[in-house]
Coordinates of C-alpha atoms and ligand atoms in Angstrom, one line a residue:
M152 CA -77.0 6.4 63.1
K153 CA -80.2 8.3 62.5
N154 CA -82.1 5.3 61.2
L155 CA -81.8 3.6 64.6
F156 CA -83.6 6.6 66.2
Y157 CA -86.7 4.9 65.1
L158 CA -86.2 2.4 67.9
N159 CA -86.1 5.0 70.6
K160 CA -89.9 4.6 71.1
Y161 CA -89.1 1.0 72.2
F162 CA -86.5 2.2 74.7
V163 CA -89.1 4.4 76.2
K164 CA -91.5 1.4 76.4
Y165 CA -88.9 -0.7 78.1
K166 CA -87.2 2.0 80.1
W167 CA -87.1 0.1 83.4
H168 CA -85.2 -2.8 81.7
L169 CA -82.7 -0.3 80.4
L170 CA -82.3 1.7 83.6
L171 CA -82.0 -1.3 85.8
G172 CA -79.5 -2.7 83.3
I173 CA -77.3 0.3 83.6
V174 CA -77.4 0.1 87.4
F175 CA -76.5 -3.7 87.4
V176 CA -73.7 -3.2 84.9
T177 CA -72.2 -0.4 87.1
L178 CA -72.5 -2.5 90.3
S179 CA -71.0 -5.5 88.6
N180 CA -68.0 -3.5 87.4
Y181 CA -67.6 -1.9 90.8
F182 CA -67.1 -5.3 92.4
K183 CA -64.9 -6.3 89.6
V184 CA -62.5 -3.5 90.2
L185 CA -62.3 -4.2 93.9
I186 CA -60.7 -7.6 93.2
P187 CA -57.2 -6.3 91.9
Q188 CA -57.1 -4.0 94.9
E189 CA -57.5 -6.9 97.2
I190 CA -54.8 -8.8 95.3
R191 CA -52.4 -5.9 95.6
K192 CA -53.0 -5.8 99.4
A193 CA -52.3 -9.5 99.6
L194 CA -49.1 -9.3 97.6
D195 CA -47.8 -6.3 99.5
F196 CA -48.7 -8.1 102.7
V197 CA -46.7 -11.2 101.7
Y198 CA -43.8 -9.0 100.5
D199 CA -43.8 -7.0 103.8
S200 CA -44.0 -10.1 105.9
L201 CA -41.0 -11.6 104.0
Q202 CA -39.1 -8.3 104.5
A203 CA -39.9 -8.3 108.2
S204 CA -38.7 -11.9 108.7
E205 CA -35.6 -11.0 106.5
G206 CA -36.7 -13.4 103.8
T207 CA -36.1 -16.4 105.9
A208 CA -39.1 -18.6 105.4
I209 CA -42.4 -18.6 103.5
S210 CA -43.9 -20.5 106.4
E211 CA -43.6 -17.5 108.6
I212 CA -46.4 -15.7 106.7
P213 CA -49.6 -15.7 108.7
T214 CA -52.0 -17.9 106.7
E215 CA -55.0 -16.7 108.5
Q216 CA -54.6 -13.3 107.0
L217 CA -54.1 -14.8 103.5
F218 CA -57.2 -16.8 103.9
K219 CA -59.1 -13.6 104.6
F220 CA -57.8 -12.1 101.4
S221 CA -59.0 -15.1 99.4
I222 CA -62.4 -15.1 100.9
T223 CA -62.8 -11.4 100.1
V224 CA -61.8 -11.9 96.5
I225 CA -64.2 -14.8 96.2
G226 CA -66.9 -12.7 97.7
F227 CA -66.3 -9.8 95.3
S228 CA -66.3 -12.2 92.3
A229 CA -69.6 -13.7 93.5
M230 CA -71.2 -10.2 93.7
M231 CA -69.8 -9.4 90.3
G232 CA -71.3 -12.5 88.9
V233 CA -74.7 -11.9 90.4
F234 CA -75.0 -8.4 89.0
M235 CA -73.7 -9.7 85.6
Y236 CA -76.5 -12.2 85.6
L237 CA -79.0 -9.5 86.4
M238 CA -77.6 -7.2 83.7
R239 CA -78.1 -9.9 81.1
Q240 CA -81.6 -10.5 82.5
T241 CA -82.5 -6.9 81.9
I242 CA -80.8 -5.7 78.8
I243 CA -80.7 -8.9 76.7
V244 CA -84.3 -9.6 77.7
M245 CA -85.2 -6.1 76.6
S246 CA -83.5 -6.7 73.2
R247 CA -85.5 -9.8 72.7
L248 CA -88.8 -8.1 73.7
I249 CA -88.0 -5.2 71.2
E250 CA -87.1 -7.8 68.6
Y251 CA -90.5 -9.4 69.0
D252 CA -92.3 -6.1 68.9
L253 CA -90.4 -5.0 65.8
R254 CA -91.1 -8.3 63.9
K255 CA -94.7 -8.0 64.8
E256 CA -94.8 -4.4 63.6
I257 CA -93.2 -5.3 60.3
F258 CA -95.4 -8.3 59.7
T259 CA -98.6 -6.4 60.5
N260 CA -97.4 -3.8 58.1
Y261 CA -96.9 -6.4 55.4
E262 CA -100.3 -7.8 55.9
A263 CA -102.0 -4.4 55.7
Q264 CA -100.4 -3.7 52.3
D265 CA -102.3 -4.0 49.1
I266 CA -101.7 -6.6 46.3
N267 CA -99.6 -4.1 44.4
F268 CA -97.1 -3.9 47.1
F269 CA -96.4 -7.6 46.9
K270 CA -95.9 -7.3 43.1
R271 CA -93.4 -4.5 43.5
W272 CA -91.3 -6.1 46.3
K273 CA -89.7 -9.5 45.9
T274 CA -90.8 -12.1 48.4
G275 CA -87.2 -13.0 49.4
D276 CA -86.5 -9.3 50.0
L277 CA -89.5 -8.9 52.3
M278 CA -88.6 -12.1 54.1
S279 CA -85.0 -11.0 54.7
R280 CA -86.2 -7.7 56.1
V281 CA -88.4 -9.3 58.7
S282 CA -85.8 -12.0 59.6
E283 CA -82.2 -11.1 59.0
D284 CA -82.5 -7.4 59.3
V285 CA -84.4 -7.6 62.5
S286 CA -81.8 -9.9 63.9
K287 CA -79.0 -7.5 63.0
V288 CA -80.9 -4.7 64.7
R289 CA -81.3 -6.9 67.7
M290 CA -77.5 -7.1 67.9
Y291 CA -77.5 -3.4 68.4
L292 CA -80.4 -3.5 71.0
G293 CA -78.8 -6.3 73.0
P294 CA -75.1 -6.9 72.8
A295 CA -74.0 -3.5 71.5
I296 CA -75.9 -1.6 74.1
L297 CA -74.9 -4.0 76.9
Y298 CA -71.2 -3.9 76.0
G299 CA -71.5 -0.2 75.3
I300 CA -72.7 0.5 78.8
N301 CA -70.3 -2.1 80.2
L302 CA -67.3 -0.7 78.6
S303 CA -68.0 2.9 79.4
T304 CA -68.6 2.3 83.1
M305 CA -65.7 -0.2 83.3
T306 CA -63.3 2.3 81.6
C307 CA -64.4 5.1 84.0
I308 CA -64.0 3.0 87.1
V309 CA -60.7 1.5 86.1
L310 CA -59.3 4.8 85.0
I311 CA -60.2 6.3 88.4
A312 CA -58.6 3.4 90.2
M313 CA -55.4 3.6 88.0
Y314 CA -55.2 7.4 88.5
Q315 CA -55.3 7.0 92.2
V316 CA -52.3 4.7 92.1
S317 CA -50.1 6.5 89.6
P318 CA -51.1 8.8 86.8
K319 CA -47.8 8.3 85.1
L320 CA -48.1 4.5 84.9
M321 CA -51.6 4.9 83.8
L322 CA -50.6 7.0 80.8
Y323 CA -47.9 4.5 79.6
T324 CA -50.1 1.4 79.9
L325 CA -52.9 3.1 78.0
I326 CA -50.8 4.0 75.0
P327 CA -51.3 0.7 73.0
L328 CA -55.0 0.5 73.7
P329 CA -56.4 3.0 71.1
F330 CA -54.4 1.1 68.5
L331 CA -56.3 -2.0 69.7
S332 CA -59.6 -0.3 69.2
I333 CA -58.8 0.9 65.7
S334 CA -57.3 -2.3 64.5
I335 CA -60.3 -4.3 65.9
Y336 CA -62.6 -1.9 64.1
I337 CA -60.8 -2.4 60.8
V338 CA -60.7 -6.2 61.3
S339 CA -64.4 -6.3 62.3
R340 CA -65.4 -4.4 59.3
M341 CA -63.5 -6.7 57.0
I342 CA -65.1 -9.7 58.8
N343 CA -68.6 -8.2 58.4
K344 CA -68.0 -7.4 54.7
R345 CA -66.8 -10.9 54.0
S346 CA -69.6 -12.5 56.0
E347 CA -72.0 -10.5 54.0
L348 CA -70.6 -11.8 50.8
I349 CA -70.8 -15.3 52.2
Q350 CA -74.4 -14.7 53.2
K351 CA -75.3 -13.5 49.7
Q352 CA -73.6 -16.5 48.1
L353 CA -75.5 -18.8 50.6
A354 CA -78.8 -17.2 49.6
R355 CA -77.9 -17.8 46.0
L356 CA -77.2 -21.4 46.6
T357 CA -80.5 -21.8 48.5
S358 CA -82.5 -20.2 45.8
I359 CA -80.7 -22.2 43.1
S360 CA -81.5 -25.5 44.9
Q361 CA -85.0 -24.4 45.7
E362 CA -85.7 -23.7 42.0
V363 CA -84.2 -27.0 40.9
F364 CA -86.2 -28.9 43.5
S365 CA -89.5 -27.2 42.6
G366 CA -88.8 -27.7 38.9
I367 CA -87.4 -31.2 39.3
R368 CA -89.8 -32.7 36.9
I369 CA -88.7 -30.4 34.1
V370 CA -85.0 -30.8 35.0
K371 CA -85.4 -34.6 34.8
S372 CA -87.5 -34.8 31.7
Y373 CA -85.0 -32.6 29.9
S374 CA -82.1 -34.6 31.4
K375 CA -80.5 -31.5 32.8
E376 CA -79.3 -33.0 36.1
K377 CA -75.6 -32.9 35.0
Q378 CA -75.7 -29.3 34.0
F379 CA -77.4 -28.2 37.1
G380 CA -75.0 -30.3 39.1
E381 CA -72.0 -28.6 37.5
F382 CA -73.6 -25.2 38.0
F383 CA -74.2 -26.0 41.6
E384 CA -70.6 -27.1 42.0
T385 CA -69.2 -23.9 40.6
E386 CA -71.4 -21.9 43.0
T387 CA -70.4 -24.0 46.0
N388 CA -66.8 -23.5 45.1
L389 CA -67.4 -19.8 45.1
Y390 CA -68.9 -20.2 48.5
K391 CA -65.9 -22.1 49.7
D392 CA -63.5 -19.4 48.4
K393 CA -65.4 -16.7 50.2
S394 CA -65.4 -18.7 53.4
M395 CA -61.6 -19.1 53.1
D396 CA -61.3 -15.3 52.7
L397 CA -63.2 -14.8 55.9
A398 CA -61.2 -17.4 57.8
K399 CA -58.0 -15.5 56.9
V400 CA -59.2 -12.3 58.5
N401 CA -60.8 -14.2 61.4
A402 CA -57.4 -15.7 62.1
L403 CA -56.0 -12.2 62.6
F404 CA -58.4 -11.2 65.3
F405 CA -57.0 -12.9 68.4
P406 CA -53.3 -12.7 67.6
L407 CA -53.7 -9.0 67.1
M408 CA -55.6 -8.6 70.3
I409 CA -53.1 -10.6 72.3
M410 CA -50.2 -8.8 70.8
L411 CA -51.5 -5.4 71.8
I412 CA -52.4 -6.6 75.3
S413 CA -49.0 -8.1 75.9
L414 CA -47.5 -4.8 74.8
S415 CA -49.5 -3.1 77.5
S416 CA -48.5 -5.6 80.1
L417 CA -44.9 -5.3 79.1
L418 CA -45.0 -1.5 79.5
T419 CA -46.7 -1.9 82.9
I420 CA -44.0 -4.2 84.2
Y421 CA -41.2 -2.1 82.7
I422 CA -42.4 1.3 83.8
G423 CA -43.9 -0.1 87.0
G424 CA -40.5 -1.6 87.9
I425 CA -38.8 1.8 87.4
L426 CA -41.4 3.4 89.6
V427 CA -41.0 0.8 92.3
N428 CA -37.3 1.4 92.4
K429 CA -37.9 5.0 92.8
G430 CA -40.3 4.2 95.7
E431 CA -43.3 5.8 94.1
I432 CA -45.4 2.6 94.1
S433 CA -45.4 -0.8 95.8
N434 CA -44.7 -4.2 94.2
G435 CA -48.4 -5.1 94.6
H436 CA -49.4 -2.1 92.4
I437 CA -47.7 -3.7 89.4
A438 CA -49.9 -6.8 89.8
E439 CA -52.9 -4.6 90.3
F440 CA -52.1 -2.7 87.1
I441 CA -51.7 -5.8 85.0
I442 CA -55.1 -6.9 86.0
Y443 CA -56.5 -3.5 85.2
V444 CA -54.9 -3.6 81.8
N445 CA -56.6 -6.9 81.2
Y446 CA -59.9 -5.5 82.3
L447 CA -59.5 -2.7 79.8
T448 CA -58.7 -4.9 76.8
W449 CA -62.2 -6.1 76.4
P450 CA -63.8 -2.7 76.4
F451 CA -61.2 -1.4 74.0
T452 CA -61.7 -4.4 71.7
A453 CA -65.4 -4.0 72.0
V454 CA -65.4 -0.4 70.9
G455 CA -64.4 -1.5 67.4
W456 CA -66.7 -4.4 67.4
I457 CA -69.7 -2.3 68.7
A458 CA -69.0 0.3 66.1
S459 CA -69.3 -2.2 63.3
I460 CA -72.4 -3.8 64.9
I461 CA -74.0 -0.4 65.0
Q462 CA -73.1 0.3 61.4
Q463 CA -74.7 -2.9 60.3
A464 CA -77.8 -2.4 62.4
D465 CA -78.2 1.1 61.0
A466 CA -78.1 -0.3 57.5
S467 CA -80.7 -2.9 58.4
Q468 CA -82.9 -0.5 60.2
K469 CA -82.8 1.7 57.1
R470 CA -84.2 -1.2 55.1
I471 CA -86.9 -1.8 57.8
N472 CA -87.9 1.9 57.9
E473 CA -88.2 1.9 54.1
I474 CA -90.9 -0.7 54.4
L475 CA -92.6 0.8 57.5
E476 CA -92.9 4.2 55.8
I477 CA -95.1 2.7 53.1
T478 CA -98.7 3.2 53.9
P479 CA -101.1 0.8 52.3
A480 CA -103.1 2.2 49.4
I481 CA -106.2 0.4 50.5
K482 CA -107.4 1.5 53.9
N483 CA -110.4 0.3 55.9
M484 CA -112.1 3.5 57.2
N485 CA -115.2 1.8 58.7
A486 CA -115.5 -0.4 61.7
D487 CA -119.3 -0.7 61.8
N488 CA -121.0 -4.1 61.8
Y489 CA -124.1 -4.5 59.6
P490 CA -125.6 -7.1 57.4
V491 CA -125.1 -7.1 53.6
R492 CA -127.9 -7.8 51.2
G493 CA -125.8 -8.4 48.1
K494 CA -126.7 -5.7 45.6
I495 CA -123.8 -4.9 43.3
E496 CA -123.5 -1.9 41.1
F497 CA -120.6 -0.8 38.8
R498 CA -120.9 2.8 37.7
N499 CA -118.7 3.9 34.9
V500 CA -115.7 2.0 36.4
S501 CA -112.3 2.5 34.8
F502 CA -109.1 1.1 36.1
N503 CA -105.4 1.0 35.1
Y504 CA -102.9 -1.3 36.7
P505 CA -100.5 1.0 38.5
D506 CA -97.3 -0.7 37.6
T507 CA -97.8 -1.4 34.0
G508 CA -100.4 1.3 33.1
I509 CA -102.5 -1.3 31.3
Q510 CA -106.1 -0.1 31.1
A511 CA -107.9 -3.2 32.2
M512 CA -111.4 -1.8 32.8
K513 CA -113.0 0.9 30.7
N514 CA -116.2 2.6 31.6
V515 CA -117.9 -0.6 32.9
S516 CA -121.5 -0.2 34.3
F517 CA -124.0 -2.8 35.4
V518 CA -126.3 -3.6 38.2
L519 CA -127.0 -6.9 40.0
E520 CA -129.9 -7.0 42.3
P521 CA -129.6 -9.2 45.5
G522 CA -129.8 -12.8 44.5
E523 CA -129.1 -12.3 40.8
K524 CA -126.6 -14.4 38.9
L525 CA -124.2 -13.0 36.4
M526 CA -122.3 -15.0 33.9
L527 CA -119.1 -13.1 32.9
L528 CA -117.6 -14.1 29.6
G529 CA -114.7 -12.9 27.5
K530 CA -111.4 -13.8 25.9
T531 CA -108.3 -14.1 28.0
A532 CA -107.0 -10.7 29.1
S533 CA -110.4 -9.1 28.6
G534 CA -110.5 -8.0 32.3
K535 CA -112.6 -10.6 34.0
T536 CA -110.3 -11.3 36.9
T537 CA -109.7 -7.6 37.2
L538 CA -113.4 -7.1 37.7
A539 CA -113.4 -9.6 40.5
D540 CA -110.4 -8.1 42.2
L541 CA -112.0 -4.6 42.0
L542 CA -115.1 -5.9 43.7
L543 CA -113.0 -7.4 46.5
R544 CA -111.2 -4.1 46.7
M545 CA -107.8 -5.5 46.1
Y546 CA -107.3 -2.3 44.1
D547 CA -109.3 1.0 44.1
V548 CA -110.9 2.1 40.9
H549 CA -109.6 5.2 39.1
E550 CA -112.8 6.5 37.8
G551 CA -116.4 5.8 38.6
E552 CA -117.5 3.8 41.6
I553 CA -118.4 0.3 42.8
L554 CA -121.4 0.1 45.1
I555 CA -122.6 -2.7 47.3
D556 CA -126.1 -2.2 48.7
G557 CA -126.0 1.3 47.2
K558 CA -122.9 2.3 49.1
D559 CA -119.4 2.9 47.7
I560 CA -117.1 0.1 48.7
R561 CA -114.5 2.6 49.7
T562 CA -116.8 3.6 52.6
H563 CA -117.8 0.1 53.5
N564 CA -116.2 -1.9 56.3
L565 CA -113.7 -3.8 54.2
D566 CA -113.7 -6.8 56.6
I567 CA -117.5 -7.2 56.2
I568 CA -117.3 -6.9 52.5
R569 CA -114.6 -9.5 52.2
R570 CA -116.3 -11.7 54.7
E571 CA -119.6 -11.6 52.7
I572 CA -117.9 -12.4 49.4
G573 CA -117.0 -16.0 48.8
Y574 CA -114.2 -15.9 46.3
V575 CA -112.9 -18.8 44.3
P576 CA -109.8 -17.4 42.6
Q577 CA -108.6 -18.4 39.2
D578 CA -105.2 -19.5 40.5
V579 CA -106.1 -21.8 43.4
F580 CA -104.0 -21.7 46.5
L581 CA -104.0 -24.3 49.2
F582 CA -102.0 -23.9 52.4
S583 CA -99.5 -26.6 53.6
D584 CA -102.1 -28.0 56.0
N585 CA -104.7 -30.8 55.9
I586 CA -107.7 -30.6 53.7
E587 CA -110.1 -30.0 56.5
N588 CA -108.3 -26.9 57.7
N589 CA -108.0 -25.7 54.1
I590 CA -111.7 -25.8 53.8
I591 CA -112.6 -24.4 57.2
F592 CA -110.2 -21.6 56.5
G593 CA -113.1 -19.7 55.1
N594 CA -115.1 -19.9 58.3
D595 CA -114.5 -17.6 61.2
N596 CA -115.9 -19.9 63.8
E597 CA -113.8 -22.9 62.7
D598 CA -116.8 -25.2 63.0
V599 CA -115.8 -28.4 61.3
S600 CA -119.1 -30.1 61.4
R601 CA -120.2 -29.0 58.0
V602 CA -116.9 -29.5 56.1
E603 CA -118.1 -32.8 54.5
E604 CA -121.4 -31.4 53.5
F605 CA -119.7 -28.6 51.6
A606 CA -117.1 -30.9 50.1
E607 CA -120.1 -32.9 48.8
Y608 CA -121.5 -29.8 47.2
A609 CA -118.2 -29.1 45.6
S610 CA -118.2 -32.7 44.4
V611 CA -114.9 -33.4 46.1
H612 CA -116.0 -35.5 49.1
K613 CA -115.3 -38.9 47.4
D614 CA -111.9 -37.8 46.1
I615 CA -111.0 -36.8 49.7
L616 CA -112.1 -40.1 51.1
D617 CA -109.8 -41.9 48.6
L618 CA -106.8 -40.0 50.0
P619 CA -104.6 -41.9 52.6
E620 CA -105.9 -40.0 55.6
G621 CA -109.1 -38.5 54.3
Y622 CA -109.8 -35.1 55.5
K623 CA -106.7 -35.1 57.6
T624 CA -104.5 -35.6 54.6
M625 CA -101.8 -33.0 54.3
V626 CA -101.7 -31.1 51.0
G627 CA -99.4 -28.5 49.5
E628 CA -95.7 -28.5 50.0
R629 CA -95.6 -30.9 52.8
G630 CA -98.3 -33.3 51.6
V631 CA -99.9 -35.0 48.7
T632 CA -100.3 -33.2 45.4
L633 CA -103.9 -32.8 44.4
S634 CA -104.9 -32.5 40.7
G635 CA -105.8 -29.1 39.4
G636 CA -109.5 -30.0 39.4
Q637 CA -109.4 -31.4 42.9
K638 CA -107.7 -28.2 44.1
Q639 CA -110.4 -26.1 42.4
R640 CA -113.1 -28.1 44.1
V641 CA -111.5 -27.8 47.6
S642 CA -111.3 -24.1 46.9
I643 CA -115.0 -24.0 46.0
A644 CA -115.9 -25.7 49.3
R645 CA -113.8 -23.2 51.1
A646 CA -115.6 -20.3 49.5
F647 CA -119.1 -21.7 50.2
I648 CA -118.7 -22.9 53.7
K649 CA -118.6 -19.4 55.1
E650 CA -122.1 -18.9 53.5
P651 CA -121.5 -15.5 52.1
K652 CA -124.0 -13.2 50.5
I653 CA -122.0 -12.8 47.3
I654 CA -120.1 -15.5 45.4
I655 CA -117.4 -14.9 42.8
M656 CA -116.1 -17.9 40.9
D657 CA -113.3 -17.1 38.5
D658 CA -113.0 -19.9 36.0
S659 CA -113.4 -22.3 38.8
L660 CA -114.4 -25.3 36.8
S661 CA -111.8 -25.1 34.1
A662 CA -109.9 -28.1 35.2
V663 CA -113.0 -30.2 36.0
D664 CA -114.3 -32.8 33.6
T665 CA -117.8 -32.3 32.1
K666 CA -119.5 -34.9 34.3
T667 CA -118.2 -33.5 37.5
E668 CA -119.0 -30.0 36.2
N669 CA -122.6 -31.0 35.8
T670 CA -122.8 -32.4 39.3
I671 CA -121.4 -29.2 40.7
L672 CA -123.7 -27.1 38.6
N673 CA -126.7 -29.0 39.9
Y674 CA -125.6 -28.3 43.5
L675 CA -124.9 -24.7 42.5
N676 CA -128.5 -24.0 41.6
T677 CA -129.5 -24.7 45.2
M678 CA -126.4 -23.3 46.9
L679 CA -126.6 -20.0 45.0
Q680 CA -130.2 -19.4 46.1
N681 CA -130.4 -16.0 47.9
K682 CA -126.9 -15.3 46.9
T683 CA -125.6 -12.8 44.4
A684 CA -123.2 -14.5 42.1
I685 CA -120.6 -13.6 39.5
L686 CA -119.6 -16.6 37.5
I687 CA -116.6 -16.0 35.3
T688 CA -116.1 -18.7 32.7
H689 CA -114.8 -19.4 29.3
R690 CA -117.4 -22.2 28.8
L691 CA -121.1 -21.7 29.0
F692 CA -122.9 -23.2 32.0
K693 CA -126.0 -24.6 30.4
N694 CA -127.7 -26.2 33.5
L695 CA -127.4 -23.1 35.6
D696 CA -130.1 -20.4 36.1
I697 CA -128.5 -17.2 35.0
D698 CA -130.2 -13.8 35.1
K699 CA -127.7 -11.8 33.2
I700 CA -124.8 -12.3 30.9
I701 CA -121.9 -9.9 30.2
V702 CA -119.3 -10.2 27.6
L703 CA -116.1 -8.2 28.2
D704 CA -113.5 -7.3 25.5
E705 CA -110.4 -5.3 26.2
G706 CA -111.9 -4.1 29.5
K707 CA -115.2 -2.9 27.9
I708 CA -118.6 -4.4 28.1
V709 CA -119.4 -5.4 24.5
E710 CA -122.6 -7.4 25.1
M711 CA -125.0 -7.4 28.1
G712 CA -128.4 -9.0 28.5
T713 CA -130.2 -12.4 28.8
H714 CA -129.4 -15.5 26.8
K715 CA -132.1 -14.7 24.3
E716 CA -131.0 -11.2 23.8
L717 CA -127.3 -12.0 23.3
Y718 CA -128.0 -15.0 21.1
S719 CA -129.9 -12.8 18.7
N720 CA -126.9 -10.4 18.6
K721 CA -125.1 -13.0 16.5
S722 CA -121.8 -11.9 18.0
F723 CA -119.2 -13.4 20.5
Y724 CA -121.9 -15.0 22.7
Y725 CA -123.7 -16.5 19.7
E726 CA -120.4 -18.0 18.4
L727 CA -119.6 -19.4 21.8
V728 CA -123.0 -21.1 22.0
E729 CA -122.7 -22.5 18.5
Q730 CA -119.1 -23.7 19.0
Q731 CA -119.9 -25.4 22.2
S732 CA -123.0 -27.2 20.8
L733 CA -120.8 -28.3 17.9
E734 CA -118.3 -29.8 20.4
E735 CA -121.0 -31.6 22.2
I736 CA -122.3 -33.2 19.1
T737 CA -119.0 -34.4 17.8
Ligands
ADP1099 N1 -101.5 -7.6 38.3 C1 -101.5 -7.0 37.1 N2 -100.6 -6.0 36.8 C2 -100.6 -5.5 35.6 N3 -101.4 -5.8 34.6 C3 -102.3 -6.8 34.8 C4 -102.4 -7.5 36.1 N4 -103.3 -8.4 36.0 C5 -103.8 -8.4 34.8 N5 -103.2 -7.4 34.1 C6 -103.5 -7.0 32.7 O1 -104.9 -6.6 32.7 C7 -105.6 -7.1 31.6 C8 -106.8 -7.9 32.0 O2 -106.4 -9.0 32.7 P1 -107.3 -10.0 33.5 O3 -108.3 -9.2 34.3 O4 -106.5 -11.0 34.2 O5 -108.0 -10.8 32.3 P2 -108.9 -12.1 32.2 O6 -109.2 -12.5 33.6 O7 -110.1 -11.7 31.5 O8 -108.0 -13.1 31.5 C9 -104.6 -7.9 30.8 O9 -104.1 -7.2 29.7 C10 -103.5 -8.2 31.8 O10 -102.2 -8.3 31.2
MG1100 MG1 -108.7 -14.2 34.5

């Protein structure tokens, strides 16, 4: 159970909920136990009255007295109900509050993690930890604790009440109850194991269908519907079989419970009868005891059930703790606020990807003064995207340092650095939201007045107006599918609207036709004024004012300088220029 100790800090936080809950549970149980005593008195009263009148007529019994008994029982029940309501209001509410806090804690922890974390852990796994696992822990925080307190106070009070009547009868009636606990525990464990198998199979079904739906065009174009259909059928069948297994165990639960309770009642009546004959107890006591036995069944059933809930919650909390113990590799150590000018310097930067060990950056050094534009060229896998990621501090460098305005980025305020860098990533991502919100996403103040202006700069304004609902058109999973080039341009508008000091465009015009490319490049010349820019591309941008060109190869700088310098090198850059002019002629 040690994993669950992590939650103790929340019990401290919500101590009043917990303490009041305990008080309410005890009071509710106290009133509950008064009921059978009242019933015993009523029965004994009836019995005595009949004896007194020598069993002549029921009508002889004073109804007034009976009425008083009923009113008392109703009163006790009402009090019991009120406190039961209050106990749920405290303990179940506490469990929901802790659930909320815990979810928030896990999610905040996820968000603080570095990119590498998200590569290492599967999305589905992370999601199930923040959803299902938290829900299982909640079962411990709420129901398990509630019934735990309930059954312990209930058992104490009932045992005292029973003991006062007859210790002997108490012992006999209690004999079957431990068997009840143990068998319920075994059955609950079986139920939980089988439910888990069902959950897993269901998750499998979901992910299979999800993959088929997202790859539906491939599935259809290769005419694979039938195969997938059959595959799905087999998996669904498995799901059915597993559900049947569960149903069989579930069916055992109640008969088992009722059998053991009946056994207890039987013993009460039999032993109780003997004791009445001996004159040790009254008739009413038997009725009182049968009600007590019924009261005890639920606690004894719940013990097994609670034990299995706690086991499950413990396993879930273990998975949650596993995540919470991971501290993000990238930490923001600076909370100052200051302006950024935009000078960028790489000093002997080397970097290996932690998971694969691939050395993606080798001893890279260059300087960009504020406002300078760099064109970054190189074959695929030469390290261009890595350079951008390092500048955004998605990873920390292994050797050397990256400086912005002469200061190591590890000592900068990360929020300011990321705010002042407008990044158009190579793999564009749009949220399932409308276009306007996707563009304004880049802006902290959510001022939509300039959205159209920036869409115009990114040359996507006309495309957007052609969409059914213009800027309010939904895109992504729930909306229209934009073309690769349109997405790139929306992404450009998003990066520019926050008016950052530094712009990084990673192959952002790769899916755009030459004419549109030229329009955007024209705008870029004005938009990039006073901004430091790193333009990663595999095609040369002819109409753009560039201060510096770098060619990367296998993570190393192989050429660096101006157009003239590199052209005269007669190397990679020269060949690229030649090849591109050849393409333009033909
Ligand atoms: N997240 C990653 N994990 C491990 N290796 C990576 C990762 N991203 C890129 N690499 C490797 O680093 C090298 C440089 O990649 P990248 O910077 O994406 O090149 P480019 O953008 O120039 O195509 C490649 O060998 C690539 O396989
Ligand atoms: Mg790349």
